[in-house]
mmCIF file of C-alpha atoms in Angstrom:
data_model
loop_
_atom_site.group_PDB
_atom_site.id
_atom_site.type_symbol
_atom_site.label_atom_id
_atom_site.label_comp_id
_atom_site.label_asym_id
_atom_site.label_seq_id
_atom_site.Cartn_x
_atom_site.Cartn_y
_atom_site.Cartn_z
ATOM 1 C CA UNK A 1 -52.807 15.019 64.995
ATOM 2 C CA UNK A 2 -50.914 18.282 64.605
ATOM 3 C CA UNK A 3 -51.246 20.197 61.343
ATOM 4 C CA UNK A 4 -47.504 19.276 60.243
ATOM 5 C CA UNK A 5 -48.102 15.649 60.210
ATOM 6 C CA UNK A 6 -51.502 16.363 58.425
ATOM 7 C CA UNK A 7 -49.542 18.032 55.750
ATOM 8 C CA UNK A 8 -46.807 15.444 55.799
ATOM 9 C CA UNK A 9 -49.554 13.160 55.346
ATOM 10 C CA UNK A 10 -51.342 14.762 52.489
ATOM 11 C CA UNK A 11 -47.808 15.536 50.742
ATOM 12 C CA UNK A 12 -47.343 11.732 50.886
ATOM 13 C CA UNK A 13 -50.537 10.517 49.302
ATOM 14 C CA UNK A 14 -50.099 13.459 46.660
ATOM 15 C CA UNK A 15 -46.759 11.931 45.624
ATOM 16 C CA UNK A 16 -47.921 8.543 45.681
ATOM 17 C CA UNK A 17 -50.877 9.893 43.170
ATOM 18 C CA UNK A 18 -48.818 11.306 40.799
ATOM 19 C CA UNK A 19 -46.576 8.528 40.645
ATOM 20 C CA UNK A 20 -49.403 5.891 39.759
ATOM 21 C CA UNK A 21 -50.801 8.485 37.046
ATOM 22 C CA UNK A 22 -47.153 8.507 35.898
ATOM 23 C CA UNK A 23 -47.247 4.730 35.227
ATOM 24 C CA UNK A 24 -50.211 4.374 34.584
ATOM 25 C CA UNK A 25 -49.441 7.194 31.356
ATOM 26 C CA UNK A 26 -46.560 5.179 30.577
ATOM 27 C CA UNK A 27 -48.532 1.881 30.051
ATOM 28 C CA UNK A 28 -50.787 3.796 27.738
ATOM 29 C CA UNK A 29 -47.889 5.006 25.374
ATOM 30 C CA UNK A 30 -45.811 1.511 25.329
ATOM 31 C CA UNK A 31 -49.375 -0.405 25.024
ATOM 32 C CA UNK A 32 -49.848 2.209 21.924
ATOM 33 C CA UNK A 33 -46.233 2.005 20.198
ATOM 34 C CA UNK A 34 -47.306 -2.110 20.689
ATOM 35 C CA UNK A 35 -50.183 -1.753 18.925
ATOM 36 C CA UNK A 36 -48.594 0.608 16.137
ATOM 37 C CA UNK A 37 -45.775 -1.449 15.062
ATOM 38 C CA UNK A 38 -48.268 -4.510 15.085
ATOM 39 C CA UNK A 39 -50.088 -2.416 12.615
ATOM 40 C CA UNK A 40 -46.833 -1.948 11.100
ATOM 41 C CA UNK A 41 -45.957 -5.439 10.832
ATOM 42 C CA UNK A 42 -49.469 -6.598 9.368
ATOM 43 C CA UNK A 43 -49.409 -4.151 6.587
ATOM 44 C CA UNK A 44 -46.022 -5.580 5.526
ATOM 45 C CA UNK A 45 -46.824 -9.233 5.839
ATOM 46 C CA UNK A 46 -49.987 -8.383 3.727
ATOM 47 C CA UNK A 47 -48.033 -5.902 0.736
ATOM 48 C CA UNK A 48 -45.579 -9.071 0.632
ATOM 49 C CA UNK A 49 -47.963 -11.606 0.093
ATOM 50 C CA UNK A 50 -49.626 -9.737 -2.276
ATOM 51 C CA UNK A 51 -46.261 -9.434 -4.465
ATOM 52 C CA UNK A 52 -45.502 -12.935 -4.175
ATOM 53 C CA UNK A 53 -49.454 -13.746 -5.394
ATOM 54 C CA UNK A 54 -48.691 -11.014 -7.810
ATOM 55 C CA UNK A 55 -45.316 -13.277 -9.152
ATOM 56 C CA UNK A 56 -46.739 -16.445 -8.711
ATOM 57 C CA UNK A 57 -49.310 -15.514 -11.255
ATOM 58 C CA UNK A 58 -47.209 -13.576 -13.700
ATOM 59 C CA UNK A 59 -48.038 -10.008 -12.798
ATOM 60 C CA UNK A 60 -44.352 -8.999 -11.688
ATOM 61 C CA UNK A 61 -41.613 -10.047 -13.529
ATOM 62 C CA UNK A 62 -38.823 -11.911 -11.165
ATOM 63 C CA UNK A 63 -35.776 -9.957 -11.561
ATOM 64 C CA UNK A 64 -32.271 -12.202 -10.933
ATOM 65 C CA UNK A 65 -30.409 -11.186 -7.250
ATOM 66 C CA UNK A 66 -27.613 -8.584 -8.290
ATOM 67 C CA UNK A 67 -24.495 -9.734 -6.564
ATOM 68 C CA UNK A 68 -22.784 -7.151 -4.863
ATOM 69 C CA UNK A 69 -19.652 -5.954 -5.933
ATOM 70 C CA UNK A 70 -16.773 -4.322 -3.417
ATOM 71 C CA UNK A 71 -15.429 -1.827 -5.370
ATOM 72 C CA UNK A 72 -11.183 -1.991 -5.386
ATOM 73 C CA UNK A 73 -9.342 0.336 -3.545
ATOM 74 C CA UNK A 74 -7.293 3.158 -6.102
ATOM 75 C CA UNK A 75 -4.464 1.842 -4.648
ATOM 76 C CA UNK A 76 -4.946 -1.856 -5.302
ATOM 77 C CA UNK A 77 -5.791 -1.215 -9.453
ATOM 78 C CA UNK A 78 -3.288 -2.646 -11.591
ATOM 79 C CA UNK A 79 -1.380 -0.218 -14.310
ATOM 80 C CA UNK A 80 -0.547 -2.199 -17.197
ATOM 81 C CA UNK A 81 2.741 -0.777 -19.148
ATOM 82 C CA UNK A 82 5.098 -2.223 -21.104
ATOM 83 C CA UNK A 83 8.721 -2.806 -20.831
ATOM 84 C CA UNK A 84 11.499 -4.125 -23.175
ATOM 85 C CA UNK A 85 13.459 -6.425 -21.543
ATOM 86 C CA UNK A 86 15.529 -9.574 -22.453
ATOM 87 C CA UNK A 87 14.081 -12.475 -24.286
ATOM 88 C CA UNK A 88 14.010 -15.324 -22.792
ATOM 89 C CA UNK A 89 14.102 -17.811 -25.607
ATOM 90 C CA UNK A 90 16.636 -15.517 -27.863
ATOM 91 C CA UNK A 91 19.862 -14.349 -26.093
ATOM 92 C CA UNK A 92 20.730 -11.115 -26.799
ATOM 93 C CA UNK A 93 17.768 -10.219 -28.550
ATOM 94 C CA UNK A 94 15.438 -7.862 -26.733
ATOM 95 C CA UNK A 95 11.355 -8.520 -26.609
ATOM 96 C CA UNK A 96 8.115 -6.205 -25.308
ATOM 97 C CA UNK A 97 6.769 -7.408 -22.081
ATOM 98 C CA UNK A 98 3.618 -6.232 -20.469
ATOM 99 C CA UNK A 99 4.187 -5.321 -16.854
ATOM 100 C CA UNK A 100 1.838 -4.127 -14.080
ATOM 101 C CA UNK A 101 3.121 -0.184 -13.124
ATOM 102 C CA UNK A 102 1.518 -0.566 -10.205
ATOM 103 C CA UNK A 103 3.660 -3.412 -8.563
ATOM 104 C CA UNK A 104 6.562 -0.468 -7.029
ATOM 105 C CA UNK A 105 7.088 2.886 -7.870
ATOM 106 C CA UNK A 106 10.186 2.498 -9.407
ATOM 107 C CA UNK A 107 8.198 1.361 -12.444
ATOM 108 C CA UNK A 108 5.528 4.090 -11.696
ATOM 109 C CA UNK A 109 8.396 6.468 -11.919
ATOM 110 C CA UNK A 110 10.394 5.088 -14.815
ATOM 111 C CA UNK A 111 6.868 5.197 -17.316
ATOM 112 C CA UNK A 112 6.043 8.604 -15.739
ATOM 113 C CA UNK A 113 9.691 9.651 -17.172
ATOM 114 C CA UNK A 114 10.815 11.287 -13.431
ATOM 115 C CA UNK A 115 13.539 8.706 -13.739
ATOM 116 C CA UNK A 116 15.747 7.878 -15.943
ATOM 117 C CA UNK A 117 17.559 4.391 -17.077
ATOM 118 C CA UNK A 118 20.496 5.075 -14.612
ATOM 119 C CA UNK A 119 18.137 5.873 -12.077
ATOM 120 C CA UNK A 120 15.814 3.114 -12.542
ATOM 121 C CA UNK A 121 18.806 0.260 -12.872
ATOM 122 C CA UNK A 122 20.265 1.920 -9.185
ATOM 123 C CA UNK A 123 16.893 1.942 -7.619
ATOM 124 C CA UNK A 124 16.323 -1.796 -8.835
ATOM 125 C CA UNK A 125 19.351 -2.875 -7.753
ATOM 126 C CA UNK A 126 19.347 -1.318 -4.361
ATOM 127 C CA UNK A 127 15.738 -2.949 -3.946
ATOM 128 C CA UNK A 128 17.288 -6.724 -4.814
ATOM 129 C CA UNK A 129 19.679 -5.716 -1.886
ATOM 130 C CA UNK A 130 17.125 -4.410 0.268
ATOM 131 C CA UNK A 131 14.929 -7.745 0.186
ATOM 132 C CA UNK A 132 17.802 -9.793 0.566
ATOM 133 C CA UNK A 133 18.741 -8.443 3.576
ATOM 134 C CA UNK A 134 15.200 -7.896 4.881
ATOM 135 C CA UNK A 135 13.590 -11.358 3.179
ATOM 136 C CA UNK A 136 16.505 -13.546 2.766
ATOM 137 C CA UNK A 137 17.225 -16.494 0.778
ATOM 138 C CA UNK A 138 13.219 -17.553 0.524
ATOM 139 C CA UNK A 139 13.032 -20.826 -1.347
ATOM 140 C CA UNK A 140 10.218 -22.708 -2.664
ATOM 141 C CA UNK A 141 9.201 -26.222 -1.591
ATOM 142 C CA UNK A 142 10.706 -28.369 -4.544
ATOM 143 C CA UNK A 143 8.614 -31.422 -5.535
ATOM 144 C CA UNK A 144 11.350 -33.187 -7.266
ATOM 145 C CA UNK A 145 13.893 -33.410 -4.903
ATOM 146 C CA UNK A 146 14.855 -36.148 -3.253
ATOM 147 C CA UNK A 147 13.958 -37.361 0.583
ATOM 148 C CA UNK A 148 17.371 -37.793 2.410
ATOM 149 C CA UNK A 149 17.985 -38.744 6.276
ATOM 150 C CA UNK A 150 19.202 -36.352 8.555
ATOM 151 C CA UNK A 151 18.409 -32.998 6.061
ATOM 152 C CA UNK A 152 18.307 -30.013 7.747
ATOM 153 C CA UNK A 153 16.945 -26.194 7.260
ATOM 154 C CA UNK A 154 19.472 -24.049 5.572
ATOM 155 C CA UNK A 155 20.782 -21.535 7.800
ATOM 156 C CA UNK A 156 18.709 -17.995 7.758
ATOM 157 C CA UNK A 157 21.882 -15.965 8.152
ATOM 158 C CA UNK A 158 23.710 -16.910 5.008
ATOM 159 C CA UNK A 159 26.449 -15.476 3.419
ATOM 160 C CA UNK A 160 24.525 -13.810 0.823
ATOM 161 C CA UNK A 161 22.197 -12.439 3.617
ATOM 162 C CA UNK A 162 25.166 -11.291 5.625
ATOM 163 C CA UNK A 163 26.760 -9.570 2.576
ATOM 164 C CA UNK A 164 23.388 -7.750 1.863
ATOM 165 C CA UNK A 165 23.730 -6.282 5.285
ATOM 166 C CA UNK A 166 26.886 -5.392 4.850
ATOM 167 C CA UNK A 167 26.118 -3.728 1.564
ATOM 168 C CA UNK A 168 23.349 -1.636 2.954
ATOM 169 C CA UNK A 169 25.720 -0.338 5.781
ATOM 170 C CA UNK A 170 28.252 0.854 2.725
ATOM 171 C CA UNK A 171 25.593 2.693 0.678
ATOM 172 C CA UNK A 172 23.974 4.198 3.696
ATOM 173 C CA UNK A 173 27.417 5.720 4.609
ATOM 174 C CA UNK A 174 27.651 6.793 1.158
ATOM 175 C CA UNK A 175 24.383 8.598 0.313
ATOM 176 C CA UNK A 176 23.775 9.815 4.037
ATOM 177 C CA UNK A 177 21.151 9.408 7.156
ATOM 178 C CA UNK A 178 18.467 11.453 4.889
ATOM 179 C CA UNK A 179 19.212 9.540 1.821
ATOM 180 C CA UNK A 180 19.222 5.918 3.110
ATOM 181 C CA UNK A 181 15.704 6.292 5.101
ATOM 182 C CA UNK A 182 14.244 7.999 1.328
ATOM 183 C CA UNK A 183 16.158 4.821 -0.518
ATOM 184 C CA UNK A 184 14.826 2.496 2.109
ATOM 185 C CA UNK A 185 11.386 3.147 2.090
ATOM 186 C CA UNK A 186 10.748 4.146 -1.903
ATOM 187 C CA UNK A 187 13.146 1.294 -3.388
ATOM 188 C CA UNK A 188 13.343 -1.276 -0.732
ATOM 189 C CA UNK A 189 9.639 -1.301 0.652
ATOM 190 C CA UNK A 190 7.971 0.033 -2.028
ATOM 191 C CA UNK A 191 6.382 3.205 -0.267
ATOM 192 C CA UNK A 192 5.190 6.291 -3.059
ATOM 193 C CA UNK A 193 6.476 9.344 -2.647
ATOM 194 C CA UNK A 194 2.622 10.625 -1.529
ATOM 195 C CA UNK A 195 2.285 8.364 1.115
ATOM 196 C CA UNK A 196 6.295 8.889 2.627
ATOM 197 C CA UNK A 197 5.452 12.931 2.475
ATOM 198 C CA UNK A 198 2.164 12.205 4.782
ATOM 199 C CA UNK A 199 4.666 10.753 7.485
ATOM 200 C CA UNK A 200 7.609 12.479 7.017
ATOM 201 C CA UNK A 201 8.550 15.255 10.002
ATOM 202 C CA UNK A 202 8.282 18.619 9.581
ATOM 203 C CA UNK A 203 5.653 21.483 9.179
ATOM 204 C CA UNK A 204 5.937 22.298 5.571
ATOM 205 C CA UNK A 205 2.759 21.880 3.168
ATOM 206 C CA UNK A 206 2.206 18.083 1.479
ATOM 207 C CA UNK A 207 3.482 19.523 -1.888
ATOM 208 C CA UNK A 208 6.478 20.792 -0.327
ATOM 209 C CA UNK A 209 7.235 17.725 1.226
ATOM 210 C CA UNK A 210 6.756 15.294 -1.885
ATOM 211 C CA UNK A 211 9.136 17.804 -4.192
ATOM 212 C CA UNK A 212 11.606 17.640 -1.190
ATOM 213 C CA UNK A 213 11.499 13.426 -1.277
ATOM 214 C CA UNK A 214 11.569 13.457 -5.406
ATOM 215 C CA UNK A 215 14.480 15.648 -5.646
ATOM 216 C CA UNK A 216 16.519 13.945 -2.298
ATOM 217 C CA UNK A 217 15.603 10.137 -4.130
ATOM 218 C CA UNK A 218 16.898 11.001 -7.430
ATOM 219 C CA UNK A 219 20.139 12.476 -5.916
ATOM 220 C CA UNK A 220 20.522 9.484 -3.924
ATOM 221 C CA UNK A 221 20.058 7.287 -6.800
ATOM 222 C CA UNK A 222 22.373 9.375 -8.756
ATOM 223 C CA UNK A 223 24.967 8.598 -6.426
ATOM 224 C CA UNK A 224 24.360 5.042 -6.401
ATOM 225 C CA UNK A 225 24.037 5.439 -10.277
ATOM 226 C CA UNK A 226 27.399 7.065 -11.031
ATOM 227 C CA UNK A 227 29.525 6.784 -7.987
ATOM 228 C CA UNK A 228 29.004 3.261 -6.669
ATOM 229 C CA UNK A 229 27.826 1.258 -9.525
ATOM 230 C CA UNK A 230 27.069 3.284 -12.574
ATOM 231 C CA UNK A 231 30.466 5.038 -15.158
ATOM 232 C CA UNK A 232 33.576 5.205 -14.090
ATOM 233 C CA UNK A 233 34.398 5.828 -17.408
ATOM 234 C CA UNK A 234 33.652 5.184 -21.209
ATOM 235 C CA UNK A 235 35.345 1.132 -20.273
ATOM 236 C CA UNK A 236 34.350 0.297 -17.075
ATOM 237 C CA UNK A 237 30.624 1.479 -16.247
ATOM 238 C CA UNK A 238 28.680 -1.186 -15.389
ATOM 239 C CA UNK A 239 24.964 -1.307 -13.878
ATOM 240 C CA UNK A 240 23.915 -4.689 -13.305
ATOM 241 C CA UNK A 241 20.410 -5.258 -14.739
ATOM 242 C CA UNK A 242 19.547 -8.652 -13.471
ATOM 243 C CA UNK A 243 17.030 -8.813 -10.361
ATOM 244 C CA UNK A 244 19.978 -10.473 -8.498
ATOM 245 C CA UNK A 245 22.797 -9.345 -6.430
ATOM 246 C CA UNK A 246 25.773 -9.307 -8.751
ATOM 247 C CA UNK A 247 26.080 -11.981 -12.254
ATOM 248 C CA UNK A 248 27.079 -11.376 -15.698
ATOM 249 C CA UNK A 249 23.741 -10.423 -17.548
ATOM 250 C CA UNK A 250 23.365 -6.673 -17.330
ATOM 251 C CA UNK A 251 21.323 -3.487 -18.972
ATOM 252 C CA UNK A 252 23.248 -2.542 -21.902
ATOM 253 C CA UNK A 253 21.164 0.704 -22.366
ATOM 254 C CA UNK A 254 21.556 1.292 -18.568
ATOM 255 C CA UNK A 255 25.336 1.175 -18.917
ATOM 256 C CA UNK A 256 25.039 3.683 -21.566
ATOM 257 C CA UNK A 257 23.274 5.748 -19.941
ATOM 258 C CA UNK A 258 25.164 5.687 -16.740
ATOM 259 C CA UNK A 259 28.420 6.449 -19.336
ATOM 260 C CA UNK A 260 26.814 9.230 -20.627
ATOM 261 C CA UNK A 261 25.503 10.952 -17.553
ATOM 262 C CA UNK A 262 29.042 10.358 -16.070
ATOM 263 C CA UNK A 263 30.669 12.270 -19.525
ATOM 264 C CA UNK A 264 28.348 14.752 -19.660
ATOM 265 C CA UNK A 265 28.858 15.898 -15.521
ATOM 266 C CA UNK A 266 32.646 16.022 -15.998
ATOM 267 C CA UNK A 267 32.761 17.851 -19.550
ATOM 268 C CA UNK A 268 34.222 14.901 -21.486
ATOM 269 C CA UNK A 269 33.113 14.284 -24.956
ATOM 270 C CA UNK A 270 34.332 12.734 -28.032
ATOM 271 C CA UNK A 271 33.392 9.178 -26.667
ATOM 272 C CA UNK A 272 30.046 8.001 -28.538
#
């Protein structure tokens, strides 16, 4: 045998050594983490049956299970207000309702005082057309009504749905591409102000962003306010204040607010 394949040889076993002391070191530290968290294990199984001697004879009191509690989101908190509105059961006499703020920001905005009655009638109104378009004539199942052959769903595209569109193609012309996306998302989907700054484009600071979206709302509702539904003049302003698109019940203060706004931009007084 030549002296390369006697080192080949010895290189071989030498290998094969180390790799059984390898294994063999291996056993040893998983047969000793074993043995540990055995250990482990007993001394748990005996503290707890030591407690529960200790409660079955009256040495630790049993305290009651605590039910956990997820805590509510900021977001999700209701704001209770209060509004005057209409009473129901006296027409034409006005009652205090309690309201959440919460609900849209409309209302958020209106208790704040960063809009006015004008404002607020506008922005509710332009919501009522907003869902109509978007939600449409939703009805609820009606218990009462008679079972008749051959009834059939109403039809989702109804007039009042198709007039809704309509009227959201008219005021978007009106208060412009910037103003309709602001109007859309604040009044009609009920985004905040915060949250529509954190998407809108652009590489201006939050702050900046939310003043911009404040100021380019209220002139948008202002519009609406004065120049599509609010004064016309001391006779003929008229901001509906029912939830609905159009009827005969409407926000007395709103209308005289909208009169005023509409006197006081052109100059005219003498009309109280």
């Amino acid at each position: 045998m030549s002296n390369s394949d006697e080192a080949k040889r010895i290189a071989r076993q030498d290998r094969i050594a180390r790799g059984e002391a390898r294994r063999a070191r291996m056993e040893r530290e998983a047969a000793r983490a074993q043995a540990q968290a055995q250990a482990i294990r007993a001394e748990e199984l005996r503290l707890l049956s030591e407690v529960g001697a200790a409660k079955r004879t009256g040495l630790i009191k049993t305290l009651p299970k605590v039910r956990k509690v997820q805590p509510a989101k900021p977001g999700n908190l209701p704001v209770i207000g209060e509004r005057i509105v209409p009473d129901p059961l006296h027409p034409g006499d006005r009652t205090v309702a309690t309201v959440n703020l919460a609900e849209h920001p409309l209302e958020m905005m209106l208790s704040r005082k960063r809009l006015d009655q004008a404002l607020y009638e506008a922005g509710v109104r332009y919501r009522a057309i907003y869902e109509r378009a978007v939600i449409g004539p939703g009805r609820g199942i009606d218990p009462g009504k008679v079972k008749v052959d051959g009834g059939k769903l109403g039809d989702p595209l109804s007039d009042d749905v198709a007039g809704a569109h309509l009227e959201l193609k008219r005021l978007s012309r009106v208060v412009g591409m910037v103003g309709e996306r602001i109007l859309s998302e604040v009044a009609g989907r009920g985004v905040t102000i915060a949250d529509l700054a954190m998407s809108w484009p652009g590489s201006e600071r939050e702050r900046s962003k939310r003043d911009y979206l404040m100021l380019r709302f209220k002139e948008a509702l202002d519009v609406l306010a004065t120049e599509v539904w609010g004064a016309r003049g001391p006779a003929s302003a008229r901001i509906v204040g029912a939830r609905d698109l159009g009827g005969e019940a409407y926000d007395e203060a709103a209308v005289a607010t909208a009169n005023q706004r509409f006197l006081n931009r052109r100059g005219i007084v003498g009309f109280g």
